[in-house]
Amino acid sequence: MTSESVFTYGSPQLKFGAGASGEIGFDLAQLGARRALVVTDPGVAATGAAQRIADSMKEYGVHAEVFDGVHVEPTDESLRRAVDHARENGPYDAYVAVGGGSSIDTAKAVNLLTTNEGDLTDYLNPPVGAGRAPARPLLPLVAVPTTTGTGAESTTVCVLDVLALKVKTGISHPRLRPTLAVVDPDLTVTQPPGVTASSGMDIVCHALESYTARPFDSYDRKRPEERVPYCGANPVSDMWVERSLTLLSRSFRTAVRDGENRQARADMALAATFAGLGFGNAGVHIPHANAYPIAGRVRDFRPEGYPDAEPLVPHGMSVSLTAPEAFRYTFEARPDRHVRAAELLDPGLDRPDDPAEYLPRALLNLMRDIGIPDGIGDVGYTEADVPALVEGTLKQQRLLATAPRQAGPDELAGIFTRSLRLW
């Protein structure tokens, strides 16, 4: 085999700026849509944003209905309920997701399963599912994020909890990528501080993981039909990620502390979009792979700012909890990238004597400042849980393959154990 010399890059159309969400009816009409389903969760629905967007479409001849049954951190059960609703009340010729990554990922699954045959499990990533590719085109999907973090408006991925297995997994295919991302910073002002902190750590980890991922030319050469969206760090994804880290360094703490600061909110919305355009092509690795079982096996943790009806470790929080230790582990594979990432994320931080500590220290300072829990122990895990967490991570081979340094069971156990307490 010869080394890879080709990387790919994909992104949705993008409309960014205050008030952009009022133009969605025009955009859908240009795509020929006349009947759309707006997909959202109860919290976002309570703000009135989803209904306002649906009502604004009438001016352009688009009839829109609102489904507000999205489960925060989607499960296989909640996705099936959403699909059933769309099948029973459709057909629709477009979907609009209004909310965080949960709403956008739910809309992706609804779009997939109302246009293609088969069950949800047919499309889940192996080894959890069969990894089936959609045979038919999907309908236009407009993604309207109301949180600043997931980057789901830019990506080809749908993430969910498989309840029976107590693990997160996903569906990944280029056809899942939204047709249009409409990023309106005004919609993010209602985020509580805890949601801003958690979703913002998702931006941070998207940026850092894609920046430190295996470079695209470190893989064996692929045939055209073998190419996947996560192709490794490349010059285009690097450009978006570096800009995202710069925006985060100046505005993340401010957005958590003062949610009414419109400039900070705009910076975070743009940082989330840029990081999505980066990791949606380069990929993410160990922190995200670890996050899936952390979230999937939660027992009784209830984070501030989120619905408290059931235990939950929000995605961005779960990703961040092992990130400092993960980047200590991967440092030796790409030391220059880790150092540069730390410089961008925390320009005022003194460089430590040990360069491997630079990025973990920048992360830990940020996490303490914005109120992220002190390790996986703070969300209910003990050393006795480490084997089960490792088992869940090893199911995420699509992500682990992107890591710049291979991590097996022993290495992952070490990362989890050292992440029980972070400071």
CSV table of C-alpha atoms in Angstrom, one decimal:
chain,number,residue,atom,x,y,z
A,1,MET,CA,0.0,0.0,0.0
A,2,THR,CA,1.1,3.6,-0.6
A,3,SER,CA,0.4,6.5,1.6
A,4,GLU,CA,-2.7,8.6,1.1
A,5,SER,CA,-2.2,11.8,-0.9
A,6,VAL,CA,-5.9,12.9,-1.1
A,7,PHE,CA,-8.1,14.5,1.5
A,8,THR,CA,-11.8,15.4,1.1
A,9,TYR,CA,-13.7,18.4,2.4
A,10,GLY,CA,-17.4,18.9,2.7
A,11,SER,CA,-19.7,21.5,4.3
A,12,PRO,CA,-23.3,22.7,4.2
A,13,GLN,CA,-24.3,26.0,2.8
A,14,LEU,CA,-24.1,28.6,5.6
A,15,LYS,CA,-26.1,31.6,6.6
A,16,PHE,CA,-24.8,33.4,9.6
A,17,GLY,CA,-25.9,36.5,11.6
A,18,ALA,CA,-28.4,38.1,13.8
A,19,GLY,CA,-31.9,37.6,12.3
A,20,ALA,CA,-30.8,34.9,9.9
A,21,SER,CA,-33.4,32.5,11.2
A,22,GLY,CA,-36.2,34.7,9.9
A,23,GLU,CA,-35.2,33.9,6.3
A,24,ILE,CA,-35.6,30.2,6.4
A,25,GLY,CA,-38.9,30.2,4.6
A,26,PHE,CA,-37.3,32.0,1.6
A,27,ASP,CA,-34.5,29.4,1.6
A,28,LEU,CA,-36.8,26.5,1.7
A,29,ALA,CA,-39.0,28.0,-1.1
A,30,GLN,CA,-35.8,28.2,-3.3
A,31,LEU,CA,-35.4,24.5,-2.7
A,32,GLY,CA,-38.9,23.8,-3.8
A,33,ALA,CA,-40.3,22.9,-0.4
A,34,ARG,CA,-43.9,23.6,0.5
A,35,ARG,CA,-44.4,21.5,3.7
A,36,ALA,CA,-41.8,21.3,6.4
A,37,LEU,CA,-41.5,19.7,9.8
A,38,VAL,CA,-39.7,21.7,12.5
A,39,VAL,CA,-38.0,19.4,14.9
A,40,THR,CA,-37.2,20.8,18.4
A,41,ASP,CA,-37.1,19.9,22.1
A,42,PRO,CA,-39.5,21.0,24.8
A,43,GLY,CA,-37.1,23.5,26.3
A,44,VAL,CA,-36.5,25.3,23.0
A,45,ALA,CA,-40.2,25.1,22.2
A,46,ALA,CA,-40.9,26.9,25.5
A,47,THR,CA,-38.9,29.9,24.3
A,48,GLY,CA,-41.1,30.3,21.3
A,49,ALA,CA,-38.2,30.2,18.8
A,50,ALA,CA,-39.3,27.1,16.9
A,51,GLN,CA,-42.9,28.3,16.5
A,52,ARG,CA,-41.7,31.8,15.4
A,53,ILE,CA,-39.5,30.2,12.8
A,54,ALA,CA,-42.4,28.0,11.6
A,55,ASP,CA,-44.8,30.9,11.4
A,56,SER,CA,-42.3,33.0,9.5
A,57,MET,CA,-42.3,30.5,6.7
A,58,LYS,CA,-45.9,31.3,5.7
A,59,GLU,CA,-44.8,34.5,4.0
A,60,TYR,CA,-42.9,32.4,1.5
A,61,GLY,CA,-45.6,29.8,0.9
A,62,VAL,CA,-44.1,27.1,3.1
A,63,HIS,CA,-46.5,25.4,5.6
A,64,ALA,CA,-44.6,24.2,8.7
A,65,GLU,CA,-45.6,22.1,11.7
A,66,VAL,CA,-43.6,21.8,15.0
A,67,PHE,CA,-42.6,18.5,16.6
A,68,ASP,CA,-41.3,19.3,20.1
A,69,GLY,CA,-40.7,15.8,21.3
A,70,VAL,CA,-36.9,15.7,21.0
A,71,HIS,CA,-35.2,14.0,23.9
A,72,VAL,CA,-32.1,15.9,25.2
A,73,GLU,CA,-29.3,13.5,24.4
A,74,PRO,CA,-31.3,11.3,21.9
A,75,THR,CA,-31.8,7.6,22.5
A,76,ASP,CA,-32.7,4.9,20.1
A,77,GLU,CA,-36.2,5.0,21.6
A,78,SER,CA,-36.6,8.7,21.2
A,79,LEU,CA,-35.4,8.7,17.6
A,80,ARG,CA,-37.9,6.0,16.8
A,81,ARG,CA,-40.7,8.1,18.3
A,82,ALA,CA,-39.7,11.1,16.2
A,83,VAL,CA,-39.6,9.0,13.0
A,84,ASP,CA,-43.0,7.5,13.8
A,85,HIS,CA,-44.4,11.1,14.2
A,86,ALA,CA,-43.0,12.1,10.9
A,87,ARG,CA,-44.3,9.0,9.1
A,88,GLU,CA,-47.8,9.4,10.6
A,89,ASN,CA,-48.1,13.2,9.9
A,90,GLY,CA,-46.2,13.5,6.7
A,91,PRO,CA,-45.2,13.3,4.0
A,92,TYR,CA,-42.9,16.4,4.3
A,93,ASP,CA,-40.6,17.7,1.6
A,94,ALA,CA,-38.1,19.4,4.0
A,95,TYR,CA,-37.0,19.3,7.7
A,96,VAL,CA,-35.9,22.1,9.9
A,97,ALA,CA,-34.0,21.4,13.1
A,98,VAL,CA,-34.2,24.1,15.8
A,99,GLY,CA,-32.2,23.5,18.9
A,100,GLY,CA,-28.9,22.0,20.1
A,101,GLY,CA,-27.2,18.9,18.7
A,102,SER,CA,-30.0,16.7,20.1
A,103,SER,CA,-32.6,18.4,17.8
A,104,ILE,CA,-30.3,18.5,14.8
A,105,ASP,CA,-29.3,14.8,15.2
A,106,THR,CA,-32.9,13.8,15.7
A,107,ALA,CA,-33.8,15.6,12.5
A,108,LYS,CA,-31.0,13.8,10.7
A,109,ALA,CA,-32.3,10.4,11.8
A,110,VAL,CA,-35.9,11.4,10.9
A,111,ASN,CA,-34.7,12.5,7.4
A,112,LEU,CA,-32.8,9.2,6.9
A,113,LEU,CA,-35.5,6.9,8.0
A,114,THR,CA,-38.4,8.6,6.2
A,115,THR,CA,-36.5,8.5,2.9
A,116,ASN,CA,-34.8,5.1,3.1
A,117,GLU,CA,-36.0,1.6,4.1
A,118,GLY,CA,-34.8,-0.2,7.1
A,119,ASP,CA,-34.6,0.1,10.9
A,120,LEU,CA,-32.4,2.5,12.9
A,121,THR,CA,-30.0,-0.4,13.9
A,122,ASP,CA,-29.3,-1.1,10.2
A,123,TYR,CA,-27.6,2.3,10.0
A,124,LEU,CA,-25.7,2.5,13.3
A,125,ASN,CA,-21.9,2.4,13.1
A,126,PRO,CA,-20.3,-1.1,13.6
A,127,PRO,CA,-19.9,-3.0,15.8
A,128,VAL,CA,-23.1,-1.7,17.4
A,129,GLY,CA,-25.1,-1.7,14.1
A,130,ALA,CA,-24.7,-2.8,10.5
A,131,GLY,CA,-23.3,0.4,9.2
A,132,ARG,CA,-25.7,0.4,6.2
A,133,ALA,CA,-25.4,3.3,3.8
A,134,PRO,CA,-28.5,5.1,2.6
A,135,ALA,CA,-29.6,4.0,-0.8
A,136,ARG,CA,-31.7,7.0,-1.6
A,137,PRO,CA,-31.2,10.8,-1.4
A,138,LEU,CA,-32.5,12.6,1.7
A,139,LEU,CA,-34.7,15.6,1.8
A,140,PRO,CA,-33.4,19.2,2.4
A,141,LEU,CA,-32.5,19.7,6.0
A,142,VAL,CA,-32.0,23.2,7.5
A,143,ALA,CA,-30.1,23.1,10.8
A,144,VAL,CA,-30.7,26.1,13.2
A,145,PRO,CA,-28.5,25.7,16.3
A,146,THR,CA,-29.7,27.4,19.5
A,147,THR,CA,-26.7,26.2,21.5
A,148,THR,CA,-23.0,27.0,20.8
A,149,GLY,CA,-21.2,23.7,20.8
A,150,THR,CA,-22.1,20.6,18.9
A,151,GLY,CA,-21.3,21.7,15.4
A,152,ALA,CA,-24.0,19.3,14.3
A,153,GLU,CA,-25.2,21.8,11.7
A,154,SER,CA,-22.0,21.1,9.8
A,155,THR,CA,-21.5,17.4,10.2
A,156,THR,CA,-22.4,14.1,8.7
A,157,VAL,CA,-23.0,12.4,12.1
A,158,CYS,CA,-26.0,11.6,14.2
A,159,VAL,CA,-25.2,10.6,17.8
A,160,LEU,CA,-27.5,8.6,20.1
A,161,ASP,CA,-27.7,6.4,23.2
A,162,VAL,CA,-28.5,2.8,22.7
A,163,LEU,CA,-30.3,2.1,25.9
A,164,ALA,CA,-30.0,-1.6,26.1
A,165,LEU,CA,-26.2,-1.5,25.7
A,166,LYS,CA,-25.7,1.7,27.9
A,167,VAL,CA,-23.5,3.2,25.2
A,168,LYS,CA,-23.5,6.0,22.7
A,169,THR,CA,-22.9,5.4,19.1
A,170,GLY,CA,-23.9,7.1,15.9
A,171,ILE,CA,-24.7,7.1,12.2
A,172,SER,CA,-22.2,8.5,9.8
A,173,HIS,CA,-22.7,9.2,6.2
A,174,PRO,CA,-22.2,12.3,3.9
A,175,ARG,CA,-26.0,12.3,3.1
A,176,LEU,CA,-26.8,13.2,6.7
A,177,ARG,CA,-25.0,16.6,6.4
A,178,PRO,CA,-27.6,19.4,6.5
A,179,THR,CA,-28.3,21.2,3.3
A,180,LEU,CA,-28.1,24.6,5.0
A,181,ALA,CA,-26.8,25.7,8.4
A,182,VAL,CA,-28.6,28.9,9.6
A,183,VAL,CA,-26.6,30.2,12.6
A,184,ASP,CA,-28.4,33.1,14.3
A,185,PRO,CA,-26.5,34.2,17.5
A,186,ASP,CA,-29.6,35.9,18.8
A,187,LEU,CA,-31.1,32.4,19.4
A,188,THR,CA,-28.3,31.4,21.8
A,189,VAL,CA,-28.8,34.2,24.4
A,190,THR,CA,-31.3,32.1,26.4
A,191,GLN,CA,-28.7,29.3,27.1
A,192,PRO,CA,-28.2,29.0,30.9
A,193,PRO,CA,-24.6,29.3,32.1
A,194,GLY,CA,-24.3,25.5,32.6
A,195,VAL,CA,-25.4,24.8,29.1
A,196,THR,CA,-23.0,27.4,27.7
A,197,ALA,CA,-20.1,25.8,29.6
A,198,SER,CA,-20.9,22.3,28.6
A,199,SER,CA,-21.7,22.9,25.0
A,200,GLY,CA,-18.7,25.3,24.8
A,201,MET,CA,-16.4,22.5,25.9
A,202,ASP,CA,-17.7,20.5,23.0
A,203,ILE,CA,-16.4,23.2,20.7
A,204,VAL,CA,-13.0,23.2,22.5
A,205,CYS,CA,-12.7,19.4,22.1
A,206,HIS,CA,-13.9,19.4,18.5
A,207,ALA,CA,-11.2,21.9,17.7
A,208,LEU,CA,-8.4,20.2,19.7
A,209,GLU,CA,-9.1,16.7,18.6
A,210,SER,CA,-9.3,17.5,14.9
A,211,TYR,CA,-6.2,19.6,15.2
A,212,THR,CA,-4.2,16.8,16.8
A,213,ALA,CA,-5.8,14.0,14.8
A,214,ARG,CA,-3.8,11.7,12.6
A,215,PRO,CA,-2.8,13.6,9.5
A,216,PHE,CA,-4.6,12.6,6.3
A,217,ASP,CA,-1.4,11.4,4.6
A,218,SER,CA,-0.6,9.0,7.5
A,219,TYR,CA,-3.2,6.6,6.3
A,220,ASP,CA,-2.9,3.9,3.6
A,221,ARG,CA,-4.3,5.1,0.3
A,222,LYS,CA,-8.0,4.5,-0.2
A,223,ARG,CA,-10.0,3.7,-3.3
A,224,PRO,CA,-12.6,6.3,-4.2
A,225,GLU,CA,-15.5,4.2,-2.8
A,226,GLU,CA,-13.6,3.8,0.5
A,227,ARG,CA,-13.4,7.5,1.4
A,228,VAL,CA,-15.1,8.5,4.6
A,229,PRO,CA,-16.0,12.0,6.0
A,230,TYR,CA,-13.4,11.7,8.8
A,231,CYS,CA,-10.2,11.8,6.7
A,232,GLY,CA,-7.7,13.1,9.3
A,233,ALA,CA,-6.2,16.5,10.0
A,234,ASN,CA,-5.7,18.4,6.7
A,235,PRO,CA,-4.9,22.0,5.7
A,236,VAL,CA,-8.5,23.1,5.3
A,237,SER,CA,-9.7,21.7,8.6
A,238,ASP,CA,-6.7,23.2,10.4
A,239,MET,CA,-7.6,26.6,9.1
A,240,TRP,CA,-11.1,26.5,10.6
A,241,VAL,CA,-9.9,25.0,13.9
A,242,GLU,CA,-7.2,27.6,14.5
A,243,ARG,CA,-9.7,30.4,14.1
A,244,SER,CA,-12.2,28.7,16.4
A,245,LEU,CA,-9.6,28.4,19.2
A,246,THR,CA,-8.8,32.1,18.8
A,247,LEU,CA,-12.5,33.0,19.2
A,248,LEU,CA,-12.8,30.7,22.2
A,249,SER,CA,-9.8,32.2,24.0
A,250,ARG,CA,-11.3,35.6,24.0
A,251,SER,CA,-15.0,34.9,24.5
A,252,PHE,CA,-15.8,31.6,26.2
A,253,ARG,CA,-15.4,32.7,29.8
A,254,THR,CA,-17.3,35.9,29.1
A,255,ALA,CA,-20.2,34.0,27.5
A,256,VAL,CA,-20.6,31.8,30.6
A,257,ARG,CA,-20.3,34.7,33.0
A,258,ASP,CA,-22.5,37.2,31.0
A,259,GLY,CA,-24.9,35.5,28.7
A,260,GLU,CA,-26.3,38.8,27.6
A,261,ASN,CA,-23.0,39.8,26.0
A,262,ARG,CA,-23.9,39.8,22.3
A,263,GLN,CA,-20.3,39.9,21.1
A,264,ALA,CA,-19.3,36.9,23.2
A,265,ARG,CA,-22.4,35.0,22.0
A,266,ALA,CA,-21.6,35.8,18.4
A,267,ASP,CA,-18.0,34.7,18.9
A,268,MET,CA,-19.1,31.4,20.4
A,269,ALA,CA,-21.6,30.8,17.6
A,270,LEU,CA,-18.9,31.4,15.0
A,271,ALA,CA,-16.4,29.3,17.0
A,272,ALA,CA,-18.9,26.4,17.0
A,273,THR,CA,-19.5,26.7,13.3
A,274,PHE,CA,-15.7,26.9,12.5
A,275,ALA,CA,-14.9,23.9,14.7
A,276,GLY,CA,-17.8,22.0,13.1
A,277,LEU,CA,-16.3,22.7,9.6
A,278,GLY,CA,-13.0,21.4,10.9
A,279,PHE,CA,-13.8,18.3,12.8
A,280,GLY,CA,-16.6,17.3,10.5
A,281,ASN,CA,-13.9,16.5,8.0
A,282,ALA,CA,-10.8,15.8,10.0
A,283,GLY,CA,-12.5,13.8,12.8
A,284,VAL,CA,-12.3,13.5,16.5
A,285,HIS,CA,-10.6,10.9,18.7
A,286,ILE,CA,-10.0,9.7,22.2
A,287,PRO,CA,-12.0,12.3,24.3
A,288,HIS,CA,-15.1,11.8,22.2
A,289,ALA,CA,-14.7,8.0,22.2
A,290,ASN,CA,-14.5,8.1,26.0
A,291,ALA,CA,-17.5,10.4,26.3
A,292,TYR,CA,-19.9,7.9,24.8
A,293,PRO,CA,-19.8,5.4,27.7
A,294,ILE,CA,-19.5,8.3,30.3
A,295,ALA,CA,-22.8,9.6,29.1
A,296,GLY,CA,-24.4,6.3,28.3
A,297,ARG,CA,-23.7,4.7,31.7
A,298,VAL,CA,-24.8,7.7,33.9
A,299,ARG,CA,-26.6,6.7,37.1
A,300,ASP,CA,-27.7,9.8,39.1
A,301,PHE,CA,-25.9,12.9,38.0
A,302,ARG,CA,-28.1,15.9,37.1
A,303,PRO,CA,-26.3,18.9,35.7
A,304,GLU,CA,-27.3,22.5,36.4
A,305,GLY,CA,-29.3,24.2,33.6
A,306,TYR,CA,-30.5,20.9,32.0
A,307,PRO,CA,-33.9,19.1,32.4
A,308,ASP,CA,-33.7,17.2,35.8
A,309,ALA,CA,-36.3,14.5,35.0
A,310,GLU,CA,-33.6,11.9,34.5
A,311,PRO,CA,-29.9,11.5,35.1
A,312,LEU,CA,-27.7,13.1,32.4
A,313,VAL,CA,-24.1,13.8,31.6
A,314,PRO,CA,-24.3,16.4,28.8
A,315,HIS,CA,-22.3,15.5,25.7
A,316,GLY,CA,-19.8,18.5,25.9
A,317,MET,CA,-19.2,17.8,29.6
A,318,SER,CA,-18.7,14.1,29.0
A,319,VAL,CA,-16.2,14.9,26.3
A,320,SER,CA,-14.2,17.3,28.4
A,321,LEU,CA,-13.8,15.1,31.5
A,322,THR,CA,-11.0,12.9,30.1
A,323,ALA,CA,-9.6,15.4,27.6
A,324,PRO,CA,-6.6,16.7,29.8
A,325,GLU,CA,-5.4,13.1,30.3
A,326,ALA,CA,-6.1,12.1,26.7
A,327,PHE,CA,-4.0,15.0,25.4
A,328,ARG,CA,-1.2,14.1,27.9
A,329,TYR,CA,-1.3,10.6,26.3
A,330,THR,CA,-1.3,11.8,22.7
A,331,PHE,CA,1.3,14.5,23.1
A,332,GLU,CA,4.3,12.4,22.0
A,333,ALA,CA,2.6,11.7,18.6
A,334,ARG,CA,2.2,15.3,17.6
A,335,PRO,CA,4.0,17.6,20.1
A,336,ASP,CA,4.1,20.6,17.9
A,337,ARG,CA,0.3,20.5,17.4
A,338,HIS,CA,-0.4,20.2,21.1
A,339,VAL,CA,1.8,23.1,21.9
A,340,ARG,CA,0.3,25.3,19.2
A,341,ALA,CA,-3.2,24.4,20.3
A,342,ALA,CA,-2.4,25.5,23.9
A,343,GLU,CA,-1.0,28.8,22.6
A,344,LEU,CA,-4.2,29.5,20.7
A,345,LEU,CA,-6.6,28.4,23.5
A,346,ASP,CA,-4.8,30.3,26.3
A,347,PRO,CA,-2.4,32.9,24.9
A,348,GLY,CA,-1.6,34.3,28.4
A,349,LEU,CA,-0.6,31.0,29.9
A,350,ASP,CA,3.1,30.7,30.9
A,351,ARG,CA,4.7,27.8,29.0
A,352,PRO,CA,5.5,25.0,31.5
A,353,ASP,CA,8.9,23.4,31.7
A,354,ASP,CA,7.3,20.1,30.4
A,355,PRO,CA,5.7,20.9,27.1
A,356,ALA,CA,3.4,17.9,27.5
A,357,GLU,CA,1.7,19.8,30.3
A,358,TYR,CA,0.9,22.9,28.3
A,359,LEU,CA,-2.4,21.8,26.7
A,360,PRO,CA,-3.7,19.9,29.8
A,361,ARG,CA,-3.0,23.0,31.9
A,362,ALA,CA,-4.8,25.3,29.5
A,363,LEU,CA,-7.8,23.0,29.6
A,364,LEU,CA,-7.8,22.6,33.3
A,365,ASN,CA,-7.7,26.3,33.9
A,366,LEU,CA,-10.6,26.8,31.6
A,367,MET,CA,-12.7,24.0,33.0
A,368,ARG,CA,-12.3,25.3,36.6
A,369,ASP,CA,-13.2,28.8,35.5
A,370,ILE,CA,-16.5,27.8,33.9
A,371,GLY,CA,-17.6,25.2,36.4
A,372,ILE,CA,-17.0,21.8,34.7
A,373,PRO,CA,-17.0,18.9,37.3
A,374,ASP,CA,-13.7,17.7,38.7
A,375,GLY,CA,-13.3,14.6,36.7
A,376,ILE,CA,-15.5,11.5,36.1
A,377,GLY,CA,-15.6,11.0,39.8
A,378,ASP,CA,-17.7,14.1,40.2
A,379,VAL,CA,-20.4,12.7,37.9
A,380,GLY,CA,-20.7,9.5,39.8
A,381,TYR,CA,-18.0,7.1,38.6
A,382,THR,CA,-15.5,5.2,40.7
A,383,GLU,CA,-12.4,3.1,39.9
A,384,ALA,CA,-14.7,0.0,39.8
A,385,ASP,CA,-16.5,1.5,36.8
A,386,VAL,CA,-13.3,1.8,34.7
A,387,PRO,CA,-13.5,-1.6,33.0
A,388,ALA,CA,-17.0,-1.0,31.8
A,389,LEU,CA,-16.1,2.5,30.6
A,390,VAL,CA,-13.2,1.1,28.6
A,391,GLU,CA,-15.4,-1.6,27.1
A,392,GLY,CA,-17.8,1.2,25.9
A,393,THR,CA,-14.9,3.2,24.4
A,394,LEU,CA,-13.6,0.2,22.5
A,395,LYS,CA,-16.9,0.1,20.6
A,396,GLN,CA,-16.0,3.5,19.1
A,397,GLN,CA,-13.4,2.2,16.7
A,398,ARG,CA,-14.3,4.8,14.0
A,399,LEU,CA,-13.1,7.5,16.5
A,400,LEU,CA,-10.2,5.7,17.9
A,401,ALA,CA,-8.8,5.2,14.4
A,402,THR,CA,-8.4,8.9,14.1
A,403,ALA,CA,-6.2,9.2,17.2
A,404,PRO,CA,-2.6,10.2,16.6
A,405,ARG,CA,-1.4,7.5,19.0
A,406,GLN,CA,-3.1,4.1,19.3
A,407,ALA,CA,-4.9,3.5,22.5
A,408,GLY,CA,-5.8,0.0,23.6
A,409,PRO,CA,-7.6,-1.3,26.7
A,410,ASP,CA,-4.7,-0.7,29.1
A,411,GLU,CA,-4.0,2.8,27.8
A,412,LEU,CA,-7.7,3.8,28.0
A,413,ALA,CA,-8.0,2.4,31.5
A,414,GLY,CA,-5.1,4.6,32.5
A,415,ILE,CA,-6.7,7.7,31.0
A,416,PHE,CA,-10.0,7.0,32.8
A,417,THR,CA,-8.3,6.2,36.1
A,418,ARG,CA,-6.3,9.4,36.0
A,419,SER,CA,-9.4,11.3,35.1
A,420,LEU,CA,-11.3,10.3,38.3
A,421,ARG,CA,-10.0,13.6,39.8
A,422,LEU,CA,-8.5,16.3,37.6
A,423,TRP,CA,-7.4,18.9,40.2
